[in-house]
Amino acid sequence: EVQLVESGGGLVKPGGSLRLSCAASGFTFSSYSMNWVRQAPGKGLEWVSSISSSSSYIYYADSVKGRFTISRDNAKNSLYLQMNSLRAEDTAVYYCARFLGKDWYFDLWGRGTLVTVSS
Amino acid sequence: EIVLTQSPGTLSLSPGERATLSCRASQSVSSSYLAWYQQKPGQAPRLLIYGASSRATGIPDRFSGSGSGTDFTLTISRLEPEDFAVYYCQQYGSSPLTFGPGTKVDIK
């Protein structure tokens, strides 16, 4: 079955760090660009970061630039998001999502993992 | 940054009725790089439409997309009970990728 499964969310204090993981299965992970998209409670969707299939190209939203780092391990079929200097406004469900080919829309999504930043 | 505005915010309809959802961009979306997603409570978004009018794999033909430039429309020809959800548009013609705030389609 083609799927993405996120893990690593939880409660963290402001200024703290957290590392999210996304395990891919059922498709050739190394052939696809991957992303993190987040959704604050009761709010809409916000693109966070993208990484190309070979990690050659990496992009971030301005809201997380300098604090978050996206990476991947194609040998382990895994995507990561290292989140540092967390703020209350980073509280959200974080989704792992796949780009289909060269066009940047999201054709496959994981179920998400909740990150709560609170003291 | 391209800002997407969706209207109406909420659409109250009955099963069997036609739903027309609008997505307007603050500047032209190049090559009609506009996608639509459906999201139900507690679930991840699901891709419905890409390229403004192409249905994603497995999406019923009651869903259709149209438009170009700055004005796009998602139409659900006859609402089924499972179609009541929130719908988001997303542009991928320029960076950063942006989403609209969503339209909730609920049961009248």
mmCIF file with all atom_site columns, C-alpha atoms in Angstrom:
data_model
loop_
_atom_site.group_PDB
_atom_site.id
_atom_site.type_symbol
_atom_site.label_atom_id
_atom_site.label_alt_id
_atom_site.label_comp_id
_atom_site.label_asym_id
_atom_site.label_entity_id
_atom_site.label_seq_id
_atom_site.pdbx_PDB_ins_code
_atom_site.Cartn_x
_atom_site.Cartn_y
_atom_site.Cartn_z
_atom_site.occupancy
_atom_site.B_iso_or_equiv
_atom_site.pdbx_formal_charge
_atom_site.auth_seq_id
_atom_site.auth_comp_id
_atom_site.auth_asym_id
_atom_site.auth_atom_id
_atom_site.pdbx_PDB_model_num
ATOM 1   C CA . GLU A 1 1   ? 0.000   0.000  0.000   1.00 0.00 ? 1   GLU A CA 1
ATOM 2   C CA . VAL A 1 2   ? 1.203   3.454  -0.914  1.00 0.00 ? 2   VAL A CA 1
ATOM 3   C CA . GLN A 1 3   ? 1.409   5.493  2.276   1.00 0.00 ? 3   GLN A CA 1
ATOM 4   C CA . LEU A 1 4   ? 3.173   8.095  4.359   1.00 0.00 ? 4   LEU A CA 1
ATOM 5   C CA . VAL A 1 5   ? 3.289   7.818  8.155   1.00 0.00 ? 5   VAL A CA 1
ATOM 6   C CA . GLU A 1 6   ? 4.450   10.715 10.315  1.00 0.00 ? 6   GLU A CA 1
ATOM 7   C CA . SER A 1 7   ? 5.799   10.463 13.841  1.00 0.00 ? 7   SER A CA 1
ATOM 8   C CA . GLY A 1 8   ? 7.661   12.524 16.413  1.00 0.00 ? 8   GLY A CA 1
ATOM 9   C CA . GLY A 1 9   ? 5.044   15.086 17.380  1.00 0.00 ? 9   GLY A CA 1
ATOM 10  C CA . GLY A 1 10  ? 4.314   16.045 20.953  1.00 0.00 ? 10  GLY A CA 1
ATOM 11  C CA . LEU A 1 11  ? 4.317   18.795 23.568  1.00 0.00 ? 11  LEU A CA 1
ATOM 12  C CA . VAL A 1 12  ? 7.372   21.055 23.692  1.00 0.00 ? 12  VAL A CA 1
ATOM 13  C CA . LYS A 1 13  ? 8.114   24.314 25.496  1.00 0.00 ? 13  LYS A CA 1
ATOM 14  C CA . PRO A 1 14  ? 8.693   27.570 23.620  1.00 0.00 ? 14  PRO A CA 1
ATOM 15  C CA . GLY A 1 15  ? 12.294  27.727 22.467  1.00 0.00 ? 15  GLY A CA 1
ATOM 16  C CA . GLY A 1 16  ? 12.558  23.949 22.414  1.00 0.00 ? 16  GLY A CA 1
ATOM 17  C CA . SER A 1 17  ? 13.291  21.513 19.597  1.00 0.00 ? 17  SER A CA 1
ATOM 18  C CA . LEU A 1 18  ? 11.571  18.550 18.008  1.00 0.00 ? 18  LEU A CA 1
ATOM 19  C CA . ARG A 1 19  ? 12.356  16.226 15.110  1.00 0.00 ? 19  ARG A CA 1
ATOM 20  C CA . LEU A 1 20  ? 9.564   14.879 12.957  1.00 0.00 ? 20  LEU A CA 1
ATOM 21  C CA . SER A 1 21  ? 9.889   11.795 10.775  1.00 0.00 ? 21  SER A CA 1
ATOM 22  C CA . CYS A 1 22  ? 7.873   10.512 7.844   1.00 0.00 ? 22  CYS A CA 1
ATOM 23  C CA . ALA A 1 23  ? 8.145   6.882  6.714   1.00 0.00 ? 23  ALA A CA 1
ATOM 24  C CA . ALA A 1 24  ? 7.227   6.200  3.104   1.00 0.00 ? 24  ALA A CA 1
ATOM 25  C CA . SER A 1 25  ? 6.183   2.858  1.676   1.00 0.00 ? 25  SER A CA 1
ATOM 26  C CA . GLY A 1 26  ? 4.631   1.377  -1.439  1.00 0.00 ? 26  GLY A CA 1
ATOM 27  C CA . PHE A 1 27  ? 6.430   3.621  -3.937  1.00 0.00 ? 27  PHE A CA 1
ATOM 28  C CA . THR A 1 28  ? 9.948   4.541  -5.038  1.00 0.00 ? 28  THR A CA 1
ATOM 29  C CA . PHE A 1 29  ? 10.623  7.228  -2.445  1.00 0.00 ? 29  PHE A CA 1
ATOM 30  C CA . SER A 1 30  ? 13.911  8.323  -4.018  1.00 0.00 ? 30  SER A CA 1
ATOM 31  C CA . SER A 1 31  ? 12.112  9.422  -7.194  1.00 0.00 ? 31  SER A CA 1
ATOM 32  C CA . TYR A 1 32  ? 9.884   12.046 -5.597  1.00 0.00 ? 32  TYR A CA 1
ATOM 33  C CA . SER A 1 33  ? 10.249  15.502 -4.129  1.00 0.00 ? 33  SER A CA 1
ATOM 34  C CA . MET A 1 34  ? 8.745   15.646 -0.644  1.00 0.00 ? 34  MET A CA 1
ATOM 35  C CA . ASN A 1 35  ? 7.249   18.274 1.615   1.00 0.00 ? 35  ASN A CA 1
ATOM 36  C CA . TRP A 1 36  ? 5.966   19.296 5.007   1.00 0.00 ? 36  TRP A CA 1
ATOM 37  C CA . VAL A 1 37  ? 2.643   21.125 5.215   1.00 0.00 ? 37  VAL A CA 1
ATOM 38  C CA . ARG A 1 38  ? 1.084   22.231 8.490   1.00 0.00 ? 38  ARG A CA 1
ATOM 39  C CA . GLN A 1 39  ? -2.362  23.118 9.769   1.00 0.00 ? 39  GLN A CA 1
ATOM 40  C CA . ALA A 1 40  ? -2.908  25.068 12.973  1.00 0.00 ? 40  ALA A CA 1
ATOM 41  C CA . PRO A 1 41  ? -5.934  23.957 15.020  1.00 0.00 ? 41  PRO A CA 1
ATOM 42  C CA . GLY A 1 42  ? -9.120  25.013 13.260  1.00 0.00 ? 42  GLY A CA 1
ATOM 43  C CA . LYS A 1 43  ? -7.154  26.832 10.559  1.00 0.00 ? 43  LYS A CA 1
ATOM 44  C CA . GLY A 1 44  ? -6.148  26.350 6.936   1.00 0.00 ? 44  GLY A CA 1
ATOM 45  C CA . LEU A 1 45  ? -3.148  24.725 5.293   1.00 0.00 ? 45  LEU A CA 1
ATOM 46  C CA . GLU A 1 46  ? 0.336   26.249 5.176   1.00 0.00 ? 46  GLU A CA 1
ATOM 47  C CA . TRP A 1 47  ? 3.236   24.940 3.109   1.00 0.00 ? 47  TRP A CA 1
ATOM 48  C CA . VAL A 1 48  ? 6.369   24.667 5.287   1.00 0.00 ? 48  VAL A CA 1
ATOM 49  C CA . SER A 1 49  ? 9.234   23.149 3.298   1.00 0.00 ? 49  SER A CA 1
ATOM 50  C CA . SER A 1 50  ? 10.169  21.116 0.213   1.00 0.00 ? 50  SER A CA 1
ATOM 51  C CA . ILE A 1 51  ? 13.119  18.925 -0.702  1.00 0.00 ? 51  ILE A CA 1
ATOM 52  C CA . SER A 1 52  ? 13.943  17.488 -4.114  1.00 0.00 ? 52  SER A CA 1
ATOM 53  C CA . SER A 1 53  ? 14.454  13.780 -4.711  1.00 0.00 ? 53  SER A CA 1
ATOM 54  C CA . SER A 1 54  ? 18.246  13.930 -4.329  1.00 0.00 ? 54  SER A CA 1
ATOM 55  C CA . SER A 1 55  ? 18.236  16.746 -1.734  1.00 0.00 ? 55  SER A CA 1
ATOM 56  C CA . SER A 1 56  ? 19.766  19.112 -4.292  1.00 0.00 ? 56  SER A CA 1
ATOM 57  C CA . TYR A 1 57  ? 17.031  21.704 -3.874  1.00 0.00 ? 57  TYR A CA 1
ATOM 58  C CA . ILE A 1 58  ? 15.515  22.780 -0.575  1.00 0.00 ? 58  ILE A CA 1
ATOM 59  C CA . TYR A 1 59  ? 12.950  25.497 0.077   1.00 0.00 ? 59  TYR A CA 1
ATOM 60  C CA . TYR A 1 60  ? 11.371  26.972 3.191   1.00 0.00 ? 60  TYR A CA 1
ATOM 61  C CA . ALA A 1 61  ? 8.478   29.253 4.018   1.00 0.00 ? 61  ALA A CA 1
ATOM 62  C CA . ASP A 1 62  ? 9.646   32.571 5.429   1.00 0.00 ? 62  ASP A CA 1
ATOM 63  C CA . SER A 1 63  ? 7.858   31.755 8.695   1.00 0.00 ? 63  SER A CA 1
ATOM 64  C CA . VAL A 1 64  ? 10.252  28.855 9.438   1.00 0.00 ? 64  VAL A CA 1
ATOM 65  C CA . LYS A 1 65  ? 13.432  29.819 7.572   1.00 0.00 ? 65  LYS A CA 1
ATOM 66  C CA . GLY A 1 66  ? 16.478  29.660 9.836   1.00 0.00 ? 66  GLY A CA 1
ATOM 67  C CA . ARG A 1 67  ? 14.652  27.582 12.458  1.00 0.00 ? 67  ARG A CA 1
ATOM 68  C CA . PHE A 1 68  ? 13.539  24.422 10.611  1.00 0.00 ? 68  PHE A CA 1
ATOM 69  C CA . THR A 1 69  ? 15.651  22.021 8.564   1.00 0.00 ? 69  THR A CA 1
ATOM 70  C CA . ILE A 1 70  ? 14.238  19.488 6.129   1.00 0.00 ? 70  ILE A CA 1
ATOM 71  C CA . SER A 1 71  ? 16.228  16.394 5.164   1.00 0.00 ? 71  SER A CA 1
ATOM 72  C CA . ARG A 1 72  ? 15.731  12.906 3.783   1.00 0.00 ? 72  ARG A CA 1
ATOM 73  C CA . ASP A 1 73  ? 17.373  9.491  3.771   1.00 0.00 ? 73  ASP A CA 1
ATOM 74  C CA . ASN A 1 74  ? 16.483  7.668  0.568   1.00 0.00 ? 74  ASN A CA 1
ATOM 75  C CA . ALA A 1 75  ? 18.082  4.450  1.825   1.00 0.00 ? 75  ALA A CA 1
ATOM 76  C CA . LYS A 1 76  ? 15.614  4.468  4.716   1.00 0.00 ? 76  LYS A CA 1
ATOM 77  C CA . ASN A 1 77  ? 12.648  5.830  2.702   1.00 0.00 ? 77  ASN A CA 1
ATOM 78  C CA . SER A 1 78  ? 12.343  8.585  5.259   1.00 0.00 ? 78  SER A CA 1
ATOM 79  C CA . LEU A 1 79  ? 11.759  12.332 5.412   1.00 0.00 ? 79  LEU A CA 1
ATOM 80  C CA . TYR A 1 80  ? 12.616  14.505 8.400   1.00 0.00 ? 80  TYR A CA 1
ATOM 81  C CA . LEU A 1 81  ? 11.911  17.953 9.801   1.00 0.00 ? 81  LEU A CA 1
ATOM 82  C CA . GLN A 1 82  ? 14.192  19.301 12.513  1.00 0.00 ? 82  GLN A CA 1
ATOM 83  C CA . MET A 1 83  ? 12.386  22.119 14.291  1.00 0.00 ? 83  MET A CA 1
ATOM 84  C CA . ASN A 1 84  ? 14.353  24.457 16.560  1.00 0.00 ? 84  ASN A CA 1
ATOM 85  C CA . SER A 1 85  ? 13.469  27.639 18.448  1.00 0.00 ? 85  SER A CA 1
ATOM 86  C CA . LEU A 1 86  ? 9.838   26.609 18.474  1.00 0.00 ? 86  LEU A CA 1
ATOM 87  C CA . ARG A 1 87  ? 7.135   29.206 19.040  1.00 0.00 ? 87  ARG A CA 1
ATOM 88  C CA . ALA A 1 88  ? 3.497   29.001 20.088  1.00 0.00 ? 88  ALA A CA 1
ATOM 89  C CA . GLU A 1 89  ? 2.501   29.819 16.512  1.00 0.00 ? 89  GLU A CA 1
ATOM 90  C CA . ASP A 1 90  ? 4.219   26.636 15.311  1.00 0.00 ? 90  ASP A CA 1
ATOM 91  C CA . THR A 1 91  ? 1.496   24.608 17.032  1.00 0.00 ? 91  THR A CA 1
ATOM 92  C CA . ALA A 1 92  ? -0.138  22.572 14.277  1.00 0.00 ? 92  ALA A CA 1
ATOM 93  C CA . VAL A 1 93  ? -0.676  19.197 12.723  1.00 0.00 ? 93  VAL A CA 1
ATOM 94  C CA . TYR A 1 94  ? 2.314   18.572 10.461  1.00 0.00 ? 94  TYR A CA 1
ATOM 95  C CA . TYR A 1 95  ? 1.655   16.577 7.309   1.00 0.00 ? 95  TYR A CA 1
ATOM 96  C CA . CYS A 1 96  ? 4.191   14.855 5.129   1.00 0.00 ? 96  CYS A CA 1
ATOM 97  C CA . ALA A 1 97  ? 3.140   15.174 1.472   1.00 0.00 ? 97  ALA A CA 1
ATOM 98  C CA . ARG A 1 98  ? 4.451   14.103 -1.920  1.00 0.00 ? 98  ARG A CA 1
ATOM 99  C CA . PHE A 1 99  ? 4.775   16.120 -5.102  1.00 0.00 ? 99  PHE A CA 1
ATOM 100 C CA . LEU A 1 100 ? 3.645   14.243 -8.177  1.00 0.00 ? 100 LEU A CA 1
ATOM 101 C CA . GLY A 1 101 ? 6.361   14.677 -10.769 1.00 0.00 ? 101 GLY A CA 1
ATOM 102 C CA . LYS A 1 102 ? 7.569   18.122 -11.738 1.00 0.00 ? 102 LYS A CA 1
ATOM 103 C CA . ASP A 1 103 ? 4.377   19.953 -10.816 1.00 0.00 ? 103 ASP A CA 1
ATOM 104 C CA . TRP A 1 104 ? 4.129   21.162 -7.276  1.00 0.00 ? 104 TRP A CA 1
ATOM 105 C CA . TYR A 1 105 ? 0.786   19.929 -6.094  1.00 0.00 ? 105 TYR A CA 1
ATOM 106 C CA . PHE A 1 106 ? 0.419   17.291 -3.378  1.00 0.00 ? 106 PHE A CA 1
ATOM 107 C CA . ASP A 1 107 ? -0.916  13.955 -4.559  1.00 0.00 ? 107 ASP A CA 1
ATOM 108 C CA . LEU A 1 108 ? -0.248  11.860 -1.441  1.00 0.00 ? 108 LEU A CA 1
ATOM 109 C CA . TRP A 1 109 ? -0.550  12.901 2.208   1.00 0.00 ? 109 TRP A CA 1
ATOM 110 C CA . GLY A 1 110 ? 0.168   11.270 5.533   1.00 0.00 ? 110 GLY A CA 1
ATOM 111 C CA . ARG A 1 111 ? -2.286  11.432 8.441   1.00 0.00 ? 111 ARG A CA 1
ATOM 112 C CA . GLY A 1 112 ? -0.208  14.020 10.246  1.00 0.00 ? 112 GLY A CA 1
ATOM 113 C CA . THR A 1 113 ? 1.423   14.424 13.638  1.00 0.00 ? 113 THR A CA 1
ATOM 114 C CA . LEU A 1 114 ? 0.445   17.071 16.185  1.00 0.00 ? 114 LEU A CA 1
ATOM 115 C CA . VAL A 1 115 ? 3.050   19.478 17.525  1.00 0.00 ? 115 VAL A CA 1
ATOM 116 C CA . THR A 1 116 ? 2.009   21.594 20.509  1.00 0.00 ? 116 THR A CA 1
ATOM 117 C CA . VAL A 1 117 ? 4.271   24.404 21.684  1.00 0.00 ? 117 VAL A CA 1
ATOM 118 C CA . SER A 1 118 ? 3.226   25.544 25.125  1.00 0.00 ? 118 SER A CA 1
ATOM 119 C CA . SER A 1 119 ? 4.716   26.262 28.514  1.00 0.00 ? 119 SER A CA 1
ATOM 120 C CA . GLU B 2 1   ? 3.364   35.970 -2.828  1.00 0.00 ? 1   GLU B CA 1
ATOM 121 C CA . ILE B 2 2   ? 0.078   35.029 -4.487  1.00 0.00 ? 2   ILE B CA 1
ATOM 122 C CA . VAL B 2 3   ? -2.836  35.378 -2.073  1.00 0.00 ? 3   VAL B CA 1
ATOM 123 C CA . LEU B 2 4   ? -5.829  33.119 -2.729  1.00 0.00 ? 4   LEU B CA 1
ATOM 124 C CA . THR B 2 5   ? -9.324  34.112 -1.628  1.00 0.00 ? 5   THR B CA 1
ATOM 125 C CA . GLN B 2 6   ? -12.119 31.548 -1.521  1.00 0.00 ? 6   GLN B CA 1
ATOM 126 C CA . SER B 2 7   ? -15.832 32.240 -1.512  1.00 0.00 ? 7   SER B CA 1
ATOM 127 C CA . PRO B 2 8   ? -18.198 31.693 0.012   1.00 0.00 ? 8   PRO B CA 1
ATOM 128 C CA . GLY B 2 9   ? -16.743 30.847 3.390   1.00 0.00 ? 9   GLY B CA 1
ATOM 129 C CA . THR B 2 10  ? -19.567 28.399 4.019   1.00 0.00 ? 10  THR B CA 1
ATOM 130 C CA . LEU B 2 11  ? -21.997 26.866 1.551   1.00 0.00 ? 11  LEU B CA 1
ATOM 131 C CA . SER B 2 12  ? -25.121 25.231 2.961   1.00 0.00 ? 12  SER B CA 1
ATOM 132 C CA . LEU B 2 13  ? -26.716 22.828 0.521   1.00 0.00 ? 13  LEU B CA 1
ATOM 133 C CA . SER B 2 14  ? -28.759 19.646 0.402   1.00 0.00 ? 14  SER B CA 1
ATOM 134 C CA . PRO B 2 15  ? -27.677 16.303 -1.078  1.00 0.00 ? 15  PRO B CA 1
ATOM 135 C CA . GLY B 2 16  ? -28.347 16.255 -4.810  1.00 0.00 ? 16  GLY B CA 1
ATOM 136 C CA . GLU B 2 17  ? -27.804 19.992 -5.213  1.00 0.00 ? 17  GLU B CA 1
ATOM 137 C CA . ARG B 2 18  ? -25.037 21.602 -7.257  1.00 0.00 ? 18  ARG B CA 1
ATOM 138 C CA . ALA B 2 19  ? -22.127 23.286 -5.456  1.00 0.00 ? 19  ALA B CA 1
ATOM 139 C CA . THR B 2 20  ? -20.069 26.069 -7.013  1.00 0.00 ? 20  THR B CA 1
ATOM 140 C CA . LEU B 2 21  ? -16.923 27.133 -5.153  1.00 0.00 ? 21  LEU B CA 1
ATOM 141 C CA . SER B 2 22  ? -14.752 30.073 -6.147  1.00 0.00 ? 22  SER B CA 1
ATOM 142 C CA . CYS B 2 23  ? -11.013 30.677 -5.782  1.00 0.00 ? 23  CYS B CA 1
ATOM 143 C CA . ARG B 2 24  ? -9.594  34.060 -6.759  1.00 0.00 ? 24  ARG B CA 1
ATOM 144 C CA . ALA B 2 25  ? -5.888  34.859 -6.953  1.00 0.00 ? 25  ALA B CA 1
ATOM 145 C CA . SER B 2 26  ? -4.253  38.216 -6.214  1.00 0.00 ? 26  SER B CA 1
ATOM 146 C CA . GLN B 2 27  ? -2.261  37.869 -9.442  1.00 0.00 ? 27  GLN B CA 1
ATOM 147 C CA . SER B 2 28  ? -2.380  35.591 -12.434 1.00 0.00 ? 28  SER B CA 1
ATOM 148 C CA . VAL B 2 29  ? -1.573  31.935 -11.758 1.00 0.00 ? 29  VAL B CA 1
ATOM 149 C CA . SER B 2 30  ? 0.852   30.867 -14.457 1.00 0.00 ? 30  SER B CA 1
ATOM 150 C CA . SER B 2 31  ? -0.083  27.939 -16.691 1.00 0.00 ? 31  SER B CA 1
ATOM 151 C CA . SER B 2 32  ? -3.252  27.340 -14.648 1.00 0.00 ? 32  SER B CA 1
ATOM 152 C CA . TYR B 2 33  ? -1.185  25.741 -11.909 1.00 0.00 ? 33  TYR B CA 1
ATOM 153 C CA . LEU B 2 34  ? -4.138  25.514 -9.557  1.00 0.00 ? 34  LEU B CA 1
ATOM 154 C CA . ALA B 2 35  ? -5.183  22.488 -7.479  1.00 0.00 ? 35  ALA B CA 1
ATOM 155 C CA . TRP B 2 36  ? -8.202  21.678 -5.311  1.00 0.00 ? 36  TRP B CA 1
ATOM 156 C CA . TYR B 2 37  ? -8.277  19.498 -2.191  1.00 0.00 ? 37  TYR B CA 1
ATOM 157 C CA . GLN B 2 38  ? -11.037 18.065 -0.024  1.00 0.00 ? 38  GLN B CA 1
ATOM 158 C CA . GLN B 2 39  ? -10.567 17.681 3.717   1.00 0.00 ? 39  GLN B CA 1
ATOM 159 C CA . LYS B 2 40  ? -12.891 15.937 6.149   1.00 0.00 ? 40  LYS B CA 1
ATOM 160 C CA . PRO B 2 41  ? -12.638 16.352 9.946   1.00 0.00 ? 41  PRO B CA 1
ATOM 161 C CA . GLY B 2 42  ? -9.662  14.523 11.414  1.00 0.00 ? 42  GLY B CA 1
ATOM 162 C CA . GLN B 2 43  ? -8.376  13.507 7.996   1.00 0.00 ? 43  GLN B CA 1
ATOM 163 C CA . ALA B 2 44  ? -5.587  14.619 5.697   1.00 0.00 ? 44  ALA B CA 1
ATOM 164 C CA . PRO B 2 45  ? -6.454  16.599 2.574   1.00 0.00 ? 45  PRO B CA 1
ATOM 165 C CA . ARG B 2 46  ? -7.190  14.636 -0.594  1.00 0.00 ? 46  ARG B CA 1
ATOM 166 C CA . LEU B 2 47  ? -6.229  15.862 -4.060  1.00 0.00 ? 47  LEU B CA 1
ATOM 167 C CA . LEU B 2 48  ? -9.264  16.375 -6.317  1.00 0.00 ? 48  LEU B CA 1
ATOM 168 C CA . ILE B 2 49  ? -8.154  18.569 -9.220  1.00 0.00 ? 49  ILE B CA 1
ATOM 169 C CA . TYR B 2 50  ? -4.798  19.719 -10.625 1.00 0.00 ? 50  TYR B CA 1
ATOM 170 C CA . GLY B 2 51  ? -3.940  21.942 -13.557 1.00 0.00 ? 51  GLY B CA 1
ATOM 171 C CA . ALA B 2 52  ? -7.204  23.786 -12.867 1.00 0.00 ? 52  ALA B CA 1
ATOM 172 C CA . SER B 2 53  ? -9.334  21.150 -14.600 1.00 0.00 ? 53  SER B CA 1
ATOM 173 C CA . SER B 2 54  ? -7.742  17.688 -14.511 1.00 0.00 ? 54  SER B CA 1
ATOM 174 C CA . ARG B 2 55  ? -9.272  15.187 -12.105 1.00 0.00 ? 55  ARG B CA 1
ATOM 175 C CA . ALA B 2 56  ? -6.896  13.223 -9.914  1.00 0.00 ? 56  ALA B CA 1
ATOM 176 C CA . THR B 2 57  ? -6.900  9.437  -10.010 1.00 0.00 ? 57  THR B CA 1
ATOM 177 C CA . GLY B 2 58  ? -10.076 7.938  -8.594  1.00 0.00 ? 58  GLY B CA 1
ATOM 178 C CA . ILE B 2 59  ? -11.997 11.203 -8.294  1.00 0.00 ? 59  ILE B CA 1
ATOM 179 C CA . PRO B 2 60  ? -15.659 10.907 -9.432  1.00 0.00 ? 60  PRO B CA 1
ATOM 180 C CA . ASP B 2 61  ? -16.696 12.869 -12.485 1.00 0.00 ? 61  ASP B CA 1
ATOM 181 C CA . ARG B 2 62  ? -19.225 14.895 -10.480 1.00 0.00 ? 62  ARG B CA 1
ATOM 182 C CA . PHE B 2 63  ? -16.171 16.983 -9.493  1.00 0.00 ? 63  PHE B CA 1
ATOM 183 C CA . SER B 2 64  ? -14.967 19.413 -12.145 1.00 0.00 ? 64  SER B CA 1
ATOM 184 C CA . GLY B 2 65  ? -12.613 22.371 -12.202 1.00 0.00 ? 65  GLY B CA 1
ATOM 185 C CA . SER B 2 66  ? -12.416 25.344 -14.503 1.00 0.00 ? 66  SER B CA 1
ATOM 186 C CA . GLY B 2 67  ? -10.865 28.773 -14.849 1.00 0.00 ? 67  GLY B CA 1
ATOM 187 C CA . SER B 2 68  ? -7.625  30.500 -15.689 1.00 0.00 ? 68  SER B CA 1
ATOM 188 C CA . GLY B 2 69  ? -5.654  33.609 -14.823 1.00 0.00 ? 69  GLY B CA 1
ATOM 189 C CA . THR B 2 70  ? -7.034  34.811 -11.498 1.00 0.00 ? 70  THR B CA 1
ATOM 190 C CA . ASP B 2 71  ? -10.465 33.153 -11.344 1.00 0.00 ? 71  ASP B CA 1
ATOM 191 C CA . PHE B 2 72  ? -11.032 29.455 -10.749 1.00 0.00 ? 72  PHE B CA 1
ATOM 192 C CA . THR B 2 73  ? -14.088 27.366 -9.923  1.00 0.00 ? 73  THR B CA 1
ATOM 193 C CA . LEU B 2 74  ? -14.691 23.926 -8.421  1.00 0.00 ? 74  LEU B CA 1
ATOM 194 C CA . THR B 2 75  ? -18.103 22.488 -9.256  1.00 0.00 ? 75  THR B CA 1
ATOM 195 C CA . ILE B 2 76  ? -19.735 19.466 -7.650  1.00 0.00 ? 76  ILE B CA 1
ATOM 196 C CA . SER B 2 77  ? -22.599 18.598 -9.970  1.00 0.00 ? 77  SER B CA 1
ATOM 197 C CA . ARG B 2 78  ? -24.732 16.646 -7.504  1.00 0.00 ? 78  ARG B CA 1
ATOM 198 C CA . LEU B 2 79  ? -23.720 16.532 -3.860  1.00 0.00 ? 79  LEU B CA 1
ATOM 199 C CA . GLU B 2 80  ? -23.390 13.116 -2.295  1.00 0.00 ? 80  GLU B CA 1
ATOM 200 C CA . PRO B 2 81  ? -23.452 12.712 1.525   1.00 0.00 ? 81  PRO B CA 1
ATOM 201 C CA . GLU B 2 82  ? -19.680 12.069 1.526   1.00 0.00 ? 82  GLU B CA 1
ATOM 202 C CA . ASP B 2 83  ? -18.982 15.398 -0.232  1.00 0.00 ? 83  ASP B CA 1
ATOM 203 C CA . PHE B 2 84  ? -19.752 17.551 2.795   1.00 0.00 ? 84  PHE B CA 1
ATOM 204 C CA . ALA B 2 85  ? -16.298 18.761 3.779   1.00 0.00 ? 85  ALA B CA 1
ATOM 205 C CA . VAL B 2 86  ? -13.884 21.695 3.529   1.00 0.00 ? 86  VAL B CA 1
ATOM 206 C CA . TYR B 2 87  ? -12.362 22.473 0.139   1.00 0.00 ? 87  TYR B CA 1
ATOM 207 C CA . TYR B 2 88  ? -9.049  24.269 -0.389  1.00 0.00 ? 88  TYR B CA 1
ATOM 208 C CA . CYS B 2 89  ? -7.465  25.667 -3.517  1.00 0.00 ? 89  CYS B CA 1
ATOM 209 C CA . GLN B 2 90  ? -3.676  25.838 -3.897  1.00 0.00 ? 90  GLN B CA 1
ATOM 210 C CA . GLN B 2 91  ? -1.520  27.593 -6.471  1.00 0.00 ? 91  GLN B CA 1
ATOM 211 C CA . TYR B 2 92  ? 1.789   26.124 -7.581  1.00 0.00 ? 92  TYR B CA 1
ATOM 212 C CA . GLY B 2 93  ? 2.699   28.560 -10.292 1.00 0.00 ? 93  GLY B CA 1
ATOM 213 C CA . SER B 2 94  ? 5.042   30.585 -8.142  1.00 0.00 ? 94  SER B CA 1
ATOM 214 C CA . SER B 2 95  ? 6.923   30.393 -4.879  1.00 0.00 ? 95  SER B CA 1
ATOM 215 C CA . PRO B 2 96  ? 5.905   30.287 -2.126  1.00 0.00 ? 96  PRO B CA 1
ATOM 216 C CA . LEU B 2 97  ? 3.164   27.726 -2.617  1.00 0.00 ? 97  LEU B CA 1
ATOM 217 C CA . THR B 2 98  ? -0.032  29.121 -1.140  1.00 0.00 ? 98  THR B CA 1
ATOM 218 C CA . PHE B 2 99  ? -3.446  27.815 -0.154  1.00 0.00 ? 99  PHE B CA 1
ATOM 219 C CA . GLY B 2 100 ? -6.783  29.543 0.061   1.00 0.00 ? 100 GLY B CA 1
ATOM 220 C CA . PRO B 2 101 ? -8.559  29.746 3.443   1.00 0.00 ? 101 PRO B CA 1
ATOM 221 C CA . GLY B 2 102 ? -11.090 27.099 2.450   1.00 0.00 ? 102 GLY B CA 1
ATOM 222 C CA . THR B 2 103 ? -14.823 26.788 1.762   1.00 0.00 ? 103 THR B CA 1
ATOM 223 C CA . LYS B 2 104 ? -16.896 24.607 4.058   1.00 0.00 ? 104 LYS B CA 1
ATOM 224 C CA . VAL B 2 105 ? -19.742 22.758 2.357   1.00 0.00 ? 105 VAL B CA 1
ATOM 225 C CA . ASP B 2 106 ? -22.230 21.704 4.989   1.00 0.00 ? 106 ASP B CA 1
ATOM 226 C CA . ILE B 2 107 ? -25.646 20.103 5.019   1.00 0.00 ? 107 ILE B CA 1
ATOM 227 C CA . LYS B 2 108 ? -28.593 22.485 4.885   1.00 0.00 ? 108 LYS B CA 1
#
